[in-house]
XYZ file of C-alpha atoms in Angstrom:
717
model
C 49.454 67.931 83.564
C 48.600 65.749 86.583
C 50.005 66.642 90.000
C 51.620 63.220 90.200
C 53.506 63.866 86.939
C 54.588 67.339 88.071
C 55.924 65.956 91.368
C 57.911 63.270 89.569
C 59.378 65.814 87.131
C 60.222 68.214 89.971
C 61.937 65.498 92.009
C 63.779 64.306 88.886
C 65.043 67.837 88.223
C 66.045 68.238 91.890
C 67.913 64.939 91.931
C 69.672 65.861 88.694
C 70.816 69.194 90.159
C 71.992 67.486 93.358
C 73.912 64.924 91.311
C 75.515 67.702 89.290
C 76.486 69.538 92.479
C 77.969 66.369 93.979
C 80.031 65.738 90.869
C 81.045 69.410 90.717
C 82.084 69.453 94.382
C 83.993 66.234 93.835
C 85.792 67.800 90.875
C 86.600 70.932 92.915
C 87.870 68.813 95.792
C 90.000 66.773 93.403
C 91.419 69.983 91.894
C 92.204 71.313 95.375
C 93.939 68.045 96.297
C 95.889 68.163 93.020
C 97.034 71.725 93.746
C 98.019 70.762 97.300
C 99.893 67.725 96.018
C 101.644 69.878 93.415
C 102.745 72.372 96.090
C 104.024 69.553 98.301
C 105.889 67.998 95.367
C 107.430 71.373 94.474
C 108.466 71.867 98.104
C 109.991 68.356 98.180
C 111.927 68.935 94.979
C 113.090 72.371 96.154
C 114.399 70.703 99.311
C 116.125 68.067 97.171
C 117.719 70.830 95.098
C 118.954 72.610 98.206
C 120.380 69.307 99.448
C 122.050 68.771 96.060
C 123.660 72.228 96.254
C 124.669 71.492 99.864
C 126.210 68.200 98.714
C 128.213 70.008 96.056
C 129.251 72.622 98.620
C 130.357 69.808 100.922
C 132.779 68.643 98.260
C 134.081 72.218 97.981
C 134.488 72.512 101.757
C 137.081 69.699 101.767
C 139.377 71.743 99.524
C 138.519 75.023 101.264
C 139.518 73.522 104.599
C 142.944 72.738 103.238
C 143.312 76.251 101.800
C 142.037 78.193 104.821
C 143.932 76.001 107.272
C 147.284 76.191 105.502
C 149.788 78.382 107.378
C 151.724 79.347 104.239
C 148.503 80.426 102.518
C 147.540 82.561 105.523
C 150.967 84.257 105.648
C 150.985 84.891 101.869
C 147.457 86.386 102.007
C 148.386 88.604 104.944
C 151.518 89.768 103.084
C 149.552 89.968 99.776
C 152.329 87.876 98.138
C 150.728 86.767 94.872
C 153.706 84.676 93.755
C 153.784 82.687 96.972
C 150.040 82.052 96.684
C 150.414 80.826 93.114
C 153.154 78.378 94.107
C 151.433 77.114 97.260
C 148.042 76.517 95.617
C 149.775 74.553 92.881
C 151.597 72.500 95.518
C 148.376 71.659 97.393
C 146.792 70.275 94.190
C 143.275 71.391 95.059
C 142.206 72.490 91.567
C 141.004 69.604 89.372
C 139.823 69.252 85.798
C 136.076 69.901 85.231
C 135.458 66.336 84.063
C 136.560 64.932 87.435
C 133.811 66.752 89.334
C 136.309 68.443 91.632
C 137.051 72.104 92.403
C 137.543 74.086 89.186
C 137.777 77.660 90.478
C 139.715 79.210 93.390
C 139.914 82.830 94.595
C 142.137 84.117 97.406
C 141.398 87.658 98.565
C 143.010 90.094 100.968
C 141.263 91.603 103.982
C 140.439 94.696 101.903
C 138.715 92.498 99.296
C 141.487 92.689 96.663
C 141.731 89.574 94.478
C 145.243 88.120 95.105
C 144.908 84.763 93.346
C 142.440 83.371 90.795
C 142.396 80.263 88.629
C 140.722 82.375 85.921
C 143.454 83.122 83.331
C 141.784 86.387 82.224
C 143.733 89.635 82.531
C 141.165 91.071 84.958
C 139.297 88.025 86.267
C 135.870 88.465 87.784
C 135.682 87.431 91.502
C 133.531 84.408 92.320
C 131.609 86.421 94.967
C 130.111 89.897 94.837
C 131.196 92.562 97.276
C 128.266 92.098 99.666
C 128.867 88.359 100.199
C 132.644 88.906 100.441
C 132.235 91.606 103.132
C 130.099 89.215 105.202
C 132.904 86.604 105.082
C 135.664 89.094 105.851
C 133.703 90.398 108.843
C 133.206 86.823 110.122
C 129.395 87.244 110.066
C 128.337 84.702 107.428
C 129.784 82.054 105.105
C 128.857 82.212 101.412
C 127.146 79.107 99.973
C 125.248 78.919 96.671
C 125.275 79.381 92.898
C 127.018 82.161 90.978
C 126.981 83.264 87.336
C 130.638 83.884 86.427
C 131.730 85.892 83.376
C 128.075 86.305 82.426
C 127.814 82.766 80.995
C 129.241 80.055 83.320
C 127.330 78.677 86.342
C 129.432 77.643 89.336
C 128.554 76.316 92.799
C 130.668 78.407 95.174
C 131.589 78.434 98.863
C 133.699 80.895 100.782
C 135.354 80.933 104.218
C 137.542 83.447 106.072
C 141.303 82.962 106.460
C 142.513 83.787 109.957
C 145.899 85.258 110.750
C 148.233 82.743 112.335
C 146.415 79.729 110.881
C 148.234 76.564 111.731
C 150.207 78.111 114.575
C 147.700 78.886 117.260
C 145.432 81.049 115.102
C 141.881 80.382 114.049
C 138.395 81.573 114.724
C 138.763 81.391 118.466
C 142.341 82.549 118.824
C 141.701 86.240 118.458
C 144.198 86.500 115.601
C 141.529 88.093 113.365
C 140.468 87.628 109.738
C 143.275 88.330 107.268
C 141.521 87.354 104.044
C 139.070 84.989 102.396
C 139.222 81.769 100.371
C 136.513 81.102 97.776
C 136.226 77.927 95.679
C 133.740 76.602 93.158
C 132.927 73.585 91.069
C 130.898 73.182 87.913
C 127.092 73.571 88.223
C 126.606 70.143 86.617
C 127.985 68.517 89.789
C 124.905 69.736 91.715
C 122.659 68.405 88.918
C 124.307 64.973 89.213
C 123.619 64.941 92.957
C 119.988 65.939 92.248
C 119.568 63.030 89.814
C 120.807 60.562 92.398
C 118.627 61.916 95.252
C 115.333 62.292 93.321
C 115.671 59.425 90.845
C 114.085 61.704 88.217
C 115.243 62.972 84.871
C 116.902 66.378 85.323
C 117.251 69.193 82.800
C 118.707 72.694 83.115
C 118.279 75.860 81.040
C 119.844 79.295 81.238
C 117.883 82.378 82.264
C 117.291 83.005 78.540
C 115.758 79.526 78.069
C 118.769 77.880 76.367
C 119.363 74.262 77.419
C 122.799 73.415 78.790
C 122.184 70.044 80.482
C 119.863 67.128 79.705
C 119.133 68.008 76.062
C 120.401 64.567 75.000
C 117.640 62.896 77.052
C 114.898 61.367 74.798
C 112.295 63.205 76.906
C 113.762 66.650 76.059
C 111.533 67.276 72.933
C 108.458 66.956 75.186
C 110.001 69.116 77.925
C 111.290 71.951 75.712
C 107.871 73.514 74.766
C 106.990 73.799 78.491
C 110.160 75.637 79.513
C 109.226 78.933 81.183
C 112.361 80.501 82.685
C 111.897 82.065 86.117
C 108.475 80.383 86.607
C 108.008 78.030 89.549
C 105.453 75.477 88.367
C 104.599 71.823 87.876
C 102.894 70.289 84.847
C 102.129 66.851 83.398
C 103.720 65.690 80.142
C 103.739 62.462 78.111
C 106.678 60.756 76.478
C 107.601 57.230 75.482
C 104.183 55.918 76.528
C 104.643 57.191 80.086
C 103.304 60.157 82.066
C 105.666 62.506 83.907
C 105.259 65.328 86.433
C 107.571 68.112 85.230
C 108.633 70.532 87.995
C 110.273 73.858 87.110
C 112.510 75.374 89.828
C 114.203 78.777 89.283
C 117.800 78.932 90.529
C 118.791 82.140 92.331
C 122.244 83.719 92.275
C 123.929 84.633 95.569
C 123.349 88.257 94.564
C 119.601 87.612 94.436
C 119.044 87.430 90.677
C 117.777 84.427 88.671
C 120.527 82.682 86.701
C 118.999 79.367 85.563
C 116.012 77.028 85.786
C 116.175 73.358 86.817
C 113.480 70.991 85.508
C 112.821 67.578 87.117
C 110.630 64.968 85.369
C 109.205 62.280 87.694
C 107.349 59.218 86.384
C 103.686 59.377 87.608
C 102.113 56.947 85.115
C 100.747 54.576 87.767
C 99.310 57.402 89.914
C 97.514 58.986 86.912
C 95.951 55.658 85.901
C 94.759 54.936 89.448
C 93.233 58.413 89.728
C 91.319 57.926 86.460
C 89.913 54.579 87.677
C 88.735 56.113 90.971
C 87.010 58.978 89.108
C 85.078 56.537 86.873
C 84.090 54.433 89.899
C 82.821 57.501 91.784
C 80.647 58.686 88.868
C 79.205 55.172 88.405
C 78.361 54.865 92.109
C 76.580 58.246 92.167
C 74.578 57.284 89.062
C 73.444 53.955 90.566
C 72.362 55.595 93.831
C 70.315 58.221 91.951
C 68.613 55.635 89.742
C 67.679 53.569 92.801
C 66.240 56.616 94.566
C 64.113 57.547 91.532
C 62.735 53.994 91.300
C 61.663 53.981 94.957
C 60.030 57.419 94.557
C 58.014 56.315 91.530
C 56.638 53.232 93.340
C 55.716 55.282 96.421
C 53.787 57.884 94.384
C 51.890 55.250 92.372
C 50.663 53.571 95.560
C 49.603 56.721 97.419
C 48.129 58.788 94.578
C 45.412 56.176 93.879
C 43.739 57.188 97.175
C 44.169 60.888 96.360
C 42.439 60.380 92.996
C 39.350 59.164 94.869
C 39.427 62.295 97.063
C 39.588 64.547 93.984
C 36.544 62.806 92.469
C 34.592 63.416 95.686
C 35.380 67.156 95.527
C 34.192 67.295 91.917
C 30.866 65.736 92.961
C 30.525 68.355 95.689
C 31.087 71.199 93.199
C 28.235 69.834 91.010
C 25.756 69.885 93.902
C 26.043 66.256 94.915
C 26.883 67.207 98.478
C 26.555 63.685 99.902
C 29.133 62.181 97.562
C 31.994 62.964 99.904
C 30.716 60.796 102.806
C 32.352 57.705 101.250
C 35.849 59.239 101.626
C 37.992 57.544 104.264
C 38.154 59.401 107.567
C 41.262 59.925 109.641
C 44.169 62.278 110.141
C 45.663 61.771 106.715
C 45.283 64.187 103.809
C 42.005 62.678 102.529
C 40.322 62.822 105.944
C 41.318 66.438 106.316
C 39.864 67.207 102.854
C 36.448 65.784 103.954
C 36.449 67.936 107.077
C 37.367 70.987 105.008
C 34.321 70.468 102.736
C 31.950 70.510 105.732
C 33.559 73.649 107.071
C 33.147 75.237 103.632
C 29.366 74.669 103.689
C 29.086 76.310 107.126
C 31.097 79.305 105.945
C 28.780 79.855 102.985
C 25.779 80.082 105.299
C 27.623 82.557 107.512
C 28.393 84.745 104.477
C 24.715 85.063 103.642
C 23.933 86.209 107.206
C 26.657 88.867 107.169
C 25.627 90.416 103.809
C 23.498 93.085 105.504
C 26.246 93.939 107.938
C 28.673 94.433 105.045
C 26.409 97.068 103.461
C 26.358 99.143 106.635
C 30.120 98.900 107.022
C 30.515 100.039 103.412
C 28.750 103.331 104.060
C 30.839 104.039 107.155
C 33.992 103.339 105.149
C 32.909 105.818 102.455
C 32.669 108.627 104.988
C 35.994 107.713 106.568
C 37.806 107.683 103.197
C 36.319 111.083 102.348
C 37.727 112.635 105.510
C 41.156 111.021 104.990
C 41.364 112.284 101.393
C 40.560 115.855 102.433
C 43.207 115.686 105.198
C 45.853 114.430 102.788
C 44.987 117.055 100.191
C 46.114 119.744 102.670
C 49.710 118.519 102.299
C 49.757 119.252 98.543
C 50.520 122.492 96.785
C 47.574 124.850 96.221
C 46.949 124.021 92.534
C 47.287 120.286 93.096
C 44.960 120.414 96.112
C 42.203 122.294 94.218
C 42.440 119.906 91.258
C 42.206 116.882 93.542
C 39.165 118.197 95.464
C 37.407 118.976 92.175
C 37.999 115.403 90.995
C 36.666 114.120 94.316
C 33.441 116.112 93.919
C 32.953 114.742 90.398
C 33.473 111.191 91.607
C 30.935 111.660 94.426
C 28.403 113.121 91.966
C 28.655 109.989 89.860
C 28.261 107.584 92.737
C 24.483 107.764 92.384
C 24.535 107.557 88.557
C 24.692 103.896 87.621
C 25.154 104.771 83.914
C 28.307 106.886 84.404
C 31.573 105.660 82.926
C 33.316 105.543 86.295
C 30.461 103.632 87.967
C 30.527 101.026 85.240
C 34.315 100.767 85.421
C 34.608 100.494 89.208
C 31.416 98.763 90.217
C 30.381 100.306 93.567
C 30.483 103.528 95.579
C 33.439 102.430 97.692
C 35.383 101.728 94.523
C 34.693 105.236 93.198
C 35.985 106.812 96.392
C 38.988 104.503 96.308
C 39.684 105.781 92.787
C 39.873 109.347 94.104
C 42.071 108.241 96.968
C 44.371 106.529 94.473
C 44.763 109.779 92.517
C 45.569 111.637 95.729
C 48.138 109.005 96.688
C 49.727 109.315 93.222
C 50.213 113.072 93.650
C 51.643 112.674 97.167
C 53.916 109.851 95.992
C 55.231 111.996 93.109
C 56.256 114.783 95.484
C 57.796 112.249 97.877
C 59.850 110.705 95.053
C 61.155 114.129 94.034
C 62.166 114.923 97.613
C 63.830 111.509 98.045
C 65.798 111.990 94.816
C 67.054 115.381 96.005
C 68.226 113.857 99.302
C 69.928 110.987 97.421
C 71.716 113.408 95.098
C 72.967 115.391 98.092
C 74.283 112.245 99.799
C 76.067 111.129 96.602
C 77.707 114.547 96.311
C 78.962 114.282 99.907
C 80.287 110.750 99.251
C 82.112 111.963 96.118
C 83.706 114.764 98.148
C 84.920 112.322 100.830
C 86.371 109.987 98.167
C 88.153 112.919 96.503
C 89.740 113.965 99.806
C 90.844 110.362 100.478
C 92.335 110.078 96.980
C 94.257 113.329 97.417
C 95.690 112.065 100.713
C 96.774 108.773 99.099
C 98.417 110.602 96.181
C 100.351 112.804 98.618
C 101.620 109.670 100.384
C 102.631 108.211 96.986
C 104.494 111.461 96.171
C 106.425 111.303 99.456
C 107.289 107.626 98.925
C 108.495 108.276 95.364
C 110.775 111.132 96.429
C 112.275 108.992 99.226
C 113.206 106.295 96.667
C 115.490 108.725 94.819
C 118.849 109.651 96.397
C 118.357 112.806 98.451
C 121.758 113.120 100.156
C 125.012 112.708 98.231
C 128.401 112.032 99.868
C 131.144 114.646 99.794
C 133.667 112.789 97.613
C 137.187 114.072 96.905
C 136.803 113.198 93.209
C 133.486 114.809 92.453
C 130.662 116.965 93.804
C 127.091 115.949 92.884
C 123.540 117.173 93.484
C 120.124 116.335 91.966
C 116.431 117.164 92.323
C 113.077 116.168 90.814
C 109.973 118.416 90.808
C 106.958 116.304 89.671
C 104.208 117.989 87.637
C 101.527 115.935 89.397
C 101.402 114.263 92.791
C 103.723 111.565 91.410
C 105.982 111.778 88.368
C 107.641 109.641 85.724
C 111.121 111.237 85.818
C 113.915 109.807 87.933
C 117.642 110.092 88.550
C 120.076 107.788 90.308
C 123.686 107.618 91.501
C 125.271 104.389 92.799
C 128.570 102.428 92.780
C 129.008 99.578 90.304
C 132.575 98.517 91.079
C 135.503 99.446 93.257
C 136.444 102.447 91.105
C 133.265 103.279 89.169
C 129.970 105.009 89.876
C 126.830 105.099 87.736
C 124.896 108.246 86.736
C 121.306 107.925 85.487
C 118.576 110.318 84.407
C 115.369 109.164 82.714
C 111.928 110.350 81.585
C 108.960 107.919 81.390
C 106.235 108.621 78.840
C 103.088 110.001 80.462
C 102.546 111.227 83.999
C 100.842 110.227 87.227
C 100.550 106.766 88.815
C 101.252 104.631 85.642
C 104.434 106.597 84.903
C 105.548 106.316 88.551
C 105.150 102.516 88.517
C 107.007 102.225 85.206
C 109.745 104.501 86.594
C 110.188 102.239 89.646
C 110.433 99.102 87.461
C 112.985 100.747 85.136
C 115.130 101.995 88.036
C 115.149 98.548 89.699
C 116.112 96.722 86.474
C 118.781 99.304 85.583
C 120.425 99.006 89.004
C 120.360 95.196 88.962
C 121.955 94.924 85.502
C 124.419 97.821 85.896
C 125.978 96.254 88.992
C 127.020 93.231 86.893
C 129.594 95.497 85.218
C 128.661 94.809 81.557
C 129.084 98.453 80.463
C 126.631 101.205 79.440
C 125.607 99.914 75.991
C 125.029 96.318 77.123
C 123.209 97.526 80.239
C 120.829 99.601 78.088
C 120.268 96.694 75.698
C 119.367 94.249 78.502
C 117.074 96.695 80.279
C 115.339 97.485 76.967
C 114.669 93.791 76.292
C 113.274 93.225 79.795
C 110.977 96.258 79.612
C 109.759 95.503 76.072
C 108.997 91.836 76.875
C 105.760 92.539 78.802
C 104.920 96.148 77.894
C 101.161 95.786 77.405
C 100.554 99.487 78.124
C 103.007 100.467 75.332
C 104.919 102.843 77.608
C 108.528 103.851 76.981
C 111.309 105.664 78.817
C 114.204 107.809 77.581
C 117.397 107.128 79.545
C 120.902 108.601 79.714
C 123.212 106.175 81.544
C 126.914 106.800 82.272
C 129.707 105.146 84.225
C 132.391 107.438 85.677
C 135.840 106.016 86.510
C 136.985 107.837 89.664
C 140.629 107.001 88.925
C 140.815 108.646 85.490
C 137.761 110.879 85.102
C 136.659 108.886 82.000
C 132.871 108.982 81.577
C 131.526 106.108 79.436
C 127.902 106.653 78.473
C 124.991 105.465 76.340
C 121.915 107.487 75.401
C 118.494 105.921 74.825
C 116.561 108.760 73.133
C 117.213 111.238 75.985
C 118.287 114.892 75.865
C 122.112 114.966 75.601
C 123.686 116.349 78.812
C 125.663 119.608 78.819
C 129.386 119.732 79.651
C 130.900 123.001 80.896
C 134.693 123.212 81.027
C 136.625 125.127 83.661
C 136.893 128.023 81.202
C 133.090 128.339 81.007
C 132.552 126.820 77.524
C 129.286 124.815 77.315
C 128.459 122.147 74.736
C 126.402 118.961 74.384
C 127.889 115.551 75.077
C 128.244 113.569 71.867
C 125.141 111.624 70.868
C 125.125 107.816 70.710
C 122.864 105.528 68.635
C 119.784 104.321 70.501
C 116.040 104.860 70.930
C 113.807 105.047 73.977
C 113.741 101.885 76.118
C 110.696 99.505 75.945
C 109.730 100.804 72.475
C 111.100 97.773 70.579
C 113.054 94.673 71.717
C 116.554 93.721 70.517
C 117.570 97.259 69.582
C 121.306 98.161 69.495
C 122.702 100.937 71.651
C 125.932 102.830 71.107
C 128.541 103.725 73.694
C 131.041 106.615 73.805
C 133.498 108.044 76.318
C 134.696 111.480 77.338
C 137.534 112.364 79.721
C 136.577 115.036 82.230
C 139.129 117.684 83.133
C 139.466 119.086 86.620
C 136.743 121.680 87.183
C 134.413 120.336 84.440
C 130.681 120.416 85.215
C 128.183 117.995 83.624
C 124.446 118.831 83.712
C 121.915 116.012 83.089
C 118.284 117.099 82.612
C 114.887 115.990 81.285
C 112.732 117.737 78.689
C 110.634 119.203 81.513
C 113.436 121.790 81.870
C 113.775 122.909 78.222
C 110.042 122.550 77.483
C 108.828 124.630 80.448
C 106.388 127.379 79.310
C 105.733 130.814 80.803
C 102.385 132.581 81.037
C 102.674 133.758 77.400
C 103.083 130.160 76.136
C 106.789 130.708 75.300
C 109.108 127.702 75.762
C 112.255 127.965 77.921
C 114.377 126.220 75.249
C 117.945 124.969 74.938
C 119.635 128.415 74.490
C 118.331 129.657 77.844
C 119.497 126.445 79.535
C 122.986 126.803 78.014
C 123.151 130.398 79.254
C 121.997 129.359 82.747
C 124.658 126.619 82.918
C 127.349 129.017 81.651
C 126.568 131.295 84.596
C 127.628 128.572 87.087
C 131.370 128.610 86.261
C 132.662 128.612 89.827
C 129.573 127.204 91.545
C 129.426 123.923 93.462
C 127.129 121.152 92.236
C 124.395 122.167 94.709
C 124.687 125.870 93.841
C 124.772 125.051 90.125
C 121.617 122.935 90.463
C 119.849 125.705 92.408
C 120.975 128.282 89.845
C 119.552 126.338 86.876
C 116.217 125.497 88.562
C 115.871 129.073 89.862
C 116.349 130.401 86.334
C 113.626 128.026 85.048
C 111.259 129.071 87.858
C 111.948 132.748 87.163
C 111.131 132.230 83.464
C 107.836 130.360 84.060
C 106.813 132.990 86.673
C 104.042 130.942 88.294
C 102.656 129.397 85.063
C 101.222 125.841 85.486
C 103.916 123.152 85.330
C 103.213 120.915 82.311
C 105.877 118.229 82.840
C 108.184 116.787 85.500
C 111.393 118.826 85.987
C 114.482 116.771 86.847
C 118.139 117.831 86.877
C 121.411 116.226 88.050
C 124.657 118.262 88.264
C 128.179 116.962 88.952
C 131.490 118.806 89.239
C 134.687 116.798 88.562
C 137.398 117.664 91.092
C 140.065 115.305 89.769
C 141.222 111.826 90.727
C 141.899 111.214 94.433
C 144.851 109.371 96.005
C 142.695 106.714 97.710
C 139.796 105.653 95.477
C 139.126 102.499 97.525
C 138.316 104.607 100.574
C 136.137 106.794 98.374
C 134.009 103.844 97.284
C 133.626 102.645 100.872
C 132.297 106.125 101.745
C 129.931 106.050 98.767
C 128.331 102.644 99.374
C 125.913 103.413 102.244
C 124.392 106.832 101.293
C 123.518 105.838 97.732
C 122.297 102.329 98.461
């Protein structure tokens, strides 16, 4: 193939690659701009949603101002006169029908947080605000504004303000009269959606946290929106409907308590922008193509004009190679490529003559080189082992003996005496190189072993940190409550474990008790344990009861359980007023109950399997009333399945006997007694599983449960 053709093909390939890179970079830049635009649009719509909620809250504030500023309301709240509150709220006429878009829900609460008035007709209505937000209002630190999920199914925009003693008669925030209660009001969530439609001009849809539509489903665009609904996912996508293109933004809605309660979707018409973007993309590709075609045309013309002169120079060189030495004199002279080729030919002829003169000198240098190589080979042979050195010197002598024999195989193969000596030197170098490679490999292996040791030490340090962090997550100090005495401990089998226990308040008069065992051990089990504990706490605090709490946690864990892990859980709720323990068991060891007389028996089993094994599984719920002096022991299978040095299992009978021996012990002493008995039985044998135990002693109902819960809130949280 001619050089001219190769150059053209090379340039063509280069230009093609450059064009591809330009188009690729343009596509990447366009993608980056699209992502930036999407983030800006999401931020704009999130701001619009916050403004819509603020607008709805503004409508609530008008009614709240009348409530909080009414002197009769303030006096009735301070006196906790429910009848007076009922009459006065009715007189003010603040509550309106849902269809009017006015306030639909009102709560009036005392300074202690007790619900004095509620528009909810239920026997025990659920407050519009959780305890944390209510405490902030009552302390005058922060006003509550946002969305709440009421009764587990109804979304309400709520706002709350403090009520000051002496309102209307010199009281107020700056009078020093003090906060005497709180007023909370709410209106239907749809009111905020209506404000959002007016501010954005888009088509608005709303779905529950389970993906069920509750607003906008009558819109003709809903069939195209529904397949793209991803609850709890903040995203933006493009959809088509009715011959138009829309940008569909998905915005999760957070509850005041921090959980996700709904998702708002906003469809904005972007048909014109999409069409303009497509036209610009086509124009850009066409422009790049035209520029490349023009460049290739200019290159082809330039090469055709200049390579005609180079062809003449090549012909002159061919004449020179055939002995026609004068043929090159007709080449054009100058500083261009052809002139330099002519000068190079003349230099070549002078070099050839110089080579002939130096032939004799080369022969003399060759002999000196032979002697030098001989001495170097003998010096290098000293560095080898004895057998290798003798073998190499023998080969060297044989090679030298054949240097004068032109018919020898080595002489014919190498060609001259220097080549024969070089052959011996090559063999010597091979032996030295082999020993050097072996030594280098040994050094490399030693370095790798040292690196492995350093990594092992670092990993052990990180696992110890993970163990400390895991133990600090679990409650370590329990309050001294008048109703009950409680203690718990976890002893992981590895640096981190999969067992956990928990103890926390879920309402004004109830506390939750949890013990669980995650399948497997080590880091995966620890992560799964942390996820389970977080979900269980979040759902339990909604007050749905043990069975429903277990069902919801099971569905959340099973939804994305790619590792196929599971966790056995015993979850109970203890009423501090009555001593009634409501519980649900998800495949866990049934706890032991010891009465004041010392009788020990299992708590009754409830239907249910381990959590995360299968979604939508039912869970049973049962209750037991604790008598004064009763002790309840919750434990994992690491206790009953502990083995001693003779491979004998501790077992349930030994645990029952150990619990029976703690008749008059406190919760802490009872816990120490059980774990000491297990340690005495295993007698130093390796621990095969995590050992976790939680012990509580029921002392009887106290006279002031509200004070008890206030004492319990900080240590457990």
